[in-house]
Structures are given as structure tokens and as C-alpha cells.
mmCIF file of C-alpha atoms in Angstrom:
data_model
loop_
_atom_site.group_PDB
_atom_site.id
_atom_site.type_symbol
_atom_site.label_atom_id
_atom_site.label_comp_id
_atom_site.label_asym_id
_atom_site.label_seq_id
_atom_site.Cartn_x
_atom_site.Cartn_y
_atom_site.Cartn_z
ATOM 1 C CA TYR A 25 110.589 101.875 114.686
ATOM 2 C CA ALA A 26 107.713 100.772 112.516
ATOM 3 C CA TYR A 27 107.730 98.111 109.860
ATOM 4 C CA HIS A 28 105.249 96.211 107.758
ATOM 5 C CA THR A 29 105.303 92.445 107.968
ATOM 6 C CA GLU A 30 103.091 89.422 108.252
ATOM 7 C CA PRO A 31 102.216 88.875 111.947
ATOM 8 C CA TYR A 32 103.084 85.184 112.009
ATOM 9 C CA THR A 33 106.489 85.713 110.438
ATOM 10 C CA ALA A 34 107.178 88.582 112.818
ATOM 11 C CA SER A 35 106.192 86.578 115.890
ATOM 12 C CA ARG A 36 108.375 83.679 114.787
ATOM 13 C CA GLU A 37 111.379 86.003 114.384
ATOM 14 C CA VAL A 38 110.780 88.326 117.344
ATOM 15 C CA SER A 39 109.668 85.948 120.104
ATOM 16 C CA PRO A 40 112.969 84.039 120.488
ATOM 17 C CA ARG A 41 115.070 87.217 120.382
ATOM 18 C CA LEU A 42 113.128 89.410 122.815
ATOM 19 C CA GLY A 43 112.245 88.915 126.430
ATOM 20 C CA ASP A 44 108.704 88.635 127.731
ATOM 21 C CA GLU A 45 108.564 92.287 128.776
ATOM 22 C CA GLU A 46 109.849 93.495 125.410
ATOM 23 C CA VAL A 47 107.348 91.335 123.508
ATOM 24 C CA CYS A 48 104.535 92.784 125.616
ATOM 25 C CA ALA A 49 105.748 96.303 124.807
ATOM 26 C CA LEU A 50 105.334 95.678 121.082
ATOM 27 C CA ALA A 51 102.139 96.835 119.434
ATOM 28 C CA ALA A 52 100.526 96.190 116.096
ATOM 29 C CA LEU A 53 97.889 97.865 114.003
ATOM 30 C CA PRO A 54 95.390 95.348 112.598
ATOM 31 C CA LEU A 55 95.287 96.428 108.965
ATOM 32 C CA MET A 56 93.927 93.342 107.226
ATOM 33 C CA LEU A 57 92.002 90.513 108.776
ATOM 34 C CA PRO A 58 92.935 86.998 107.698
ATOM 35 C CA ALA A 59 90.750 85.755 104.880
ATOM 36 C CA HIS A 60 89.726 82.188 104.233
ATOM 37 C CA VAL A 61 90.234 81.101 100.649
ATOM 38 C CA TYR A 62 87.573 79.059 98.915
ATOM 39 C CA ILE A 63 87.436 77.457 95.505
ATOM 40 C CA MET A 64 84.128 78.157 93.813
ATOM 41 C CA VAL A 65 82.967 75.953 90.950
ATOM 42 C CA GLN A 66 79.610 75.048 89.497
ATOM 43 C CA LYS A 67 77.613 72.247 91.085
ATOM 44 C CA HIS A 68 78.132 69.555 88.473
ATOM 45 C CA SER A 69 81.439 70.777 87.107
ATOM 46 C CA PRO A 70 84.207 68.277 86.284
ATOM 47 C CA TYR A 71 86.611 70.638 88.050
ATOM 48 C CA ARG A 72 84.832 69.999 91.345
ATOM 49 C CA GLU A 73 86.028 66.404 91.479
ATOM 50 C CA PHE A 74 89.516 67.496 90.455
ATOM 51 C CA PHE A 75 89.723 70.077 93.267
ATOM 52 C CA ILE A 76 88.388 67.621 95.838
ATOM 53 C CA TRP A 77 90.906 65.007 94.702
ATOM 54 C CA SER A 78 93.764 67.564 94.769
ATOM 55 C CA LEU A 79 92.868 68.828 98.246
ATOM 56 C CA MET A 80 92.564 65.293 99.616
ATOM 57 C CA ARG A 81 95.951 64.438 98.112
ATOM 58 C CA MET A 82 97.508 67.517 99.749
ATOM 59 C CA TRP A 83 95.930 66.471 103.056
ATOM 60 C CA GLU A 84 97.219 62.900 102.765
ATOM 61 C CA ARG A 85 100.754 63.995 101.922
ATOM 62 C CA GLY A 86 100.879 66.334 104.919
ATOM 63 C CA HIS A 87 101.016 69.665 103.108
ATOM 64 C CA VAL A 88 98.054 71.027 105.073
ATOM 65 C CA GLN A 89 99.527 70.064 108.451
ATOM 66 C CA ALA A 90 102.918 71.511 107.455
ATOM 67 C CA SER A 91 101.391 74.852 106.489
ATOM 68 C CA ARG A 92 99.372 74.943 109.722
ATOM 69 C CA ARG A 93 102.541 74.355 111.735
ATOM 70 C CA ARG A 94 104.348 77.036 109.764
ATOM 71 C CA PHE A 95 101.544 79.609 110.083
ATOM 72 C CA PRO A 96 99.678 79.136 113.375
ATOM 73 C CA ALA A 97 96.082 80.285 113.717
ATOM 74 C CA SER A 98 96.904 83.011 116.226
ATOM 75 C CA MET A 99 99.773 85.064 117.527
ATOM 76 C CA PRO A 100 101.432 83.915 120.738
ATOM 77 C CA ALA A 101 99.748 85.674 123.641
ATOM 78 C CA CYS A 102 101.519 88.157 125.836
ATOM 79 C CA SER A 103 102.059 87.089 129.422
ATOM 80 C CA GLY A 104 99.544 89.694 130.587
ATOM 81 C CA ARG A 105 101.782 91.342 133.170
ATOM 82 C CA ARG A 106 101.710 94.653 131.339
ATOM 83 C CA PRO A 107 98.887 96.017 129.214
ATOM 84 C CA ARG A 108 99.663 96.507 125.549
ATOM 85 C CA ALA A 109 99.330 100.140 124.560
ATOM 86 C CA LEU A 110 99.555 101.602 121.096
ATOM 87 C CA ALA A 111 100.788 105.182 120.941
ATOM 88 C CA LEU A 112 99.418 106.798 117.816
ATOM 89 C CA GLY A 113 101.481 109.920 118.451
ATOM 90 C CA GLN A 114 104.410 108.369 116.650
ATOM 91 C CA ALA A 115 102.225 107.641 113.629
ATOM 92 C CA ALA A 116 100.760 111.169 113.588
ATOM 93 C CA PRO A 117 103.024 112.418 110.744
ATOM 94 C CA ALA A 118 101.824 109.585 108.519
ATOM 95 C CA PHE A 119 98.175 110.373 109.279
ATOM 96 C CA LEU A 120 98.837 114.088 108.701
ATOM 97 C CA ALA A 121 100.408 113.341 105.308
ATOM 98 C CA LEU A 122 97.400 111.165 104.428
ATOM 99 C CA LEU A 123 95.021 113.985 105.357
ATOM 100 C CA GLN A 124 96.997 116.591 103.392
ATOM 101 C CA LEU A 125 97.226 114.439 100.277
ATOM 102 C CA SER A 126 93.506 113.621 100.487
ATOM 103 C CA ALA A 127 92.731 117.354 100.619
ATOM 104 C CA LEU A 128 95.057 117.948 97.652
ATOM 105 C CA ALA A 129 93.302 115.199 95.678
ATOM 106 C CA ALA A 130 89.917 116.787 96.432
ATOM 107 C CA LEU A 131 91.185 120.191 95.250
ATOM 108 C CA ILE A 132 92.525 118.691 92.017
ATOM 109 C CA LEU A 133 89.175 116.974 91.449
ATOM 110 C CA LEU A 134 87.303 120.258 91.961
ATOM 111 C CA ALA A 135 89.680 122.055 89.574
ATOM 112 C CA GLU A 136 89.170 119.384 86.910
ATOM 113 C CA CYS A 137 85.387 119.601 87.337
ATOM 114 C CA ALA A 138 85.502 123.398 86.994
ATOM 115 C CA CYS A 139 87.710 123.221 83.888
ATOM 116 C CA HIS A 140 85.439 120.637 82.335
ATOM 117 C CA ARG A 141 82.308 122.673 83.097
ATOM 118 C CA PHE A 142 83.584 125.954 81.636
ATOM 119 C CA GLN A 143 85.446 124.522 78.648
ATOM 120 C CA PRO A 144 83.412 124.677 75.437
ATOM 121 C CA HIS A 145 82.655 121.306 73.953
ATOM 122 C CA HIS A 146 82.735 121.091 70.182
ATOM 123 C CA LEU A 147 81.743 117.678 69.027
ATOM 124 C CA GLU A 148 82.136 116.964 65.354
ATOM 125 C CA PHE A 149 80.452 113.927 63.940
ATOM 126 C CA ARG A 150 81.878 112.470 60.785
ATOM 127 C CA HIS A 151 79.820 110.066 58.781
#
């Protein structure tokens, strides 16, 4: 089975239910790397002080620590007894469909270019 989920949520749900060997047998495709979010403002903007004050308030009230506990920085490591292998053979139909649809899109683009090239253009300007 394959499913799309956030890695931290999946590890929190899967780890207690599966044994160590079953967790090591799982594999994941890294599709999107985690991104750090920044707030960009001008140097002497009044919003800068507001954002600093808001972030410090969140820190003091424990919101930052709570979110870090909820979403850890990394996935729990496998025990290392078995290597983790990812069989792409099961995902081959999805890659084949992607390739076929990309080829179809290229053919449609070429057909549109040909129609546009050979179609007479009559531009009428009205003043």
C-alpha cells in the first residue's frame, strides 16, 4: 500500500502499532524537504517590532515548545538490524502514467503550435 502523509504524523501513528521489524520494512520517498519559515520586513518597519514582540510572547507562553514536542525535528530512527530498501517496481505504473501523459502534453503542444502557424491571422484595427 502507498499513501501520502506528513512524515511526523505517520511516525507518531505507525510506531506504536508496528513492531521494530515492520517499521524498518517501511520506506518513504522524500518528496519535499522541510522548509524554514521566515518573516521578512523592512529594516525600520513598525511591523518588525510587532513580529518580535509576538514571537517572544509565543515563546514565553510555551507555544514554540509545544509545537516542537508535537512535530519533532527528525523521524525516529530504525534499529538498523535490517537495511531499508525502496522497491520502485510497485510505483512503476505511476511513473509510466506520468511519462505517457507528459508525451501526450508534448503532442498537444506541437499540434497547437502547428495550428497556430498555419492558421491565417487577420487583424482588424478599429480606431
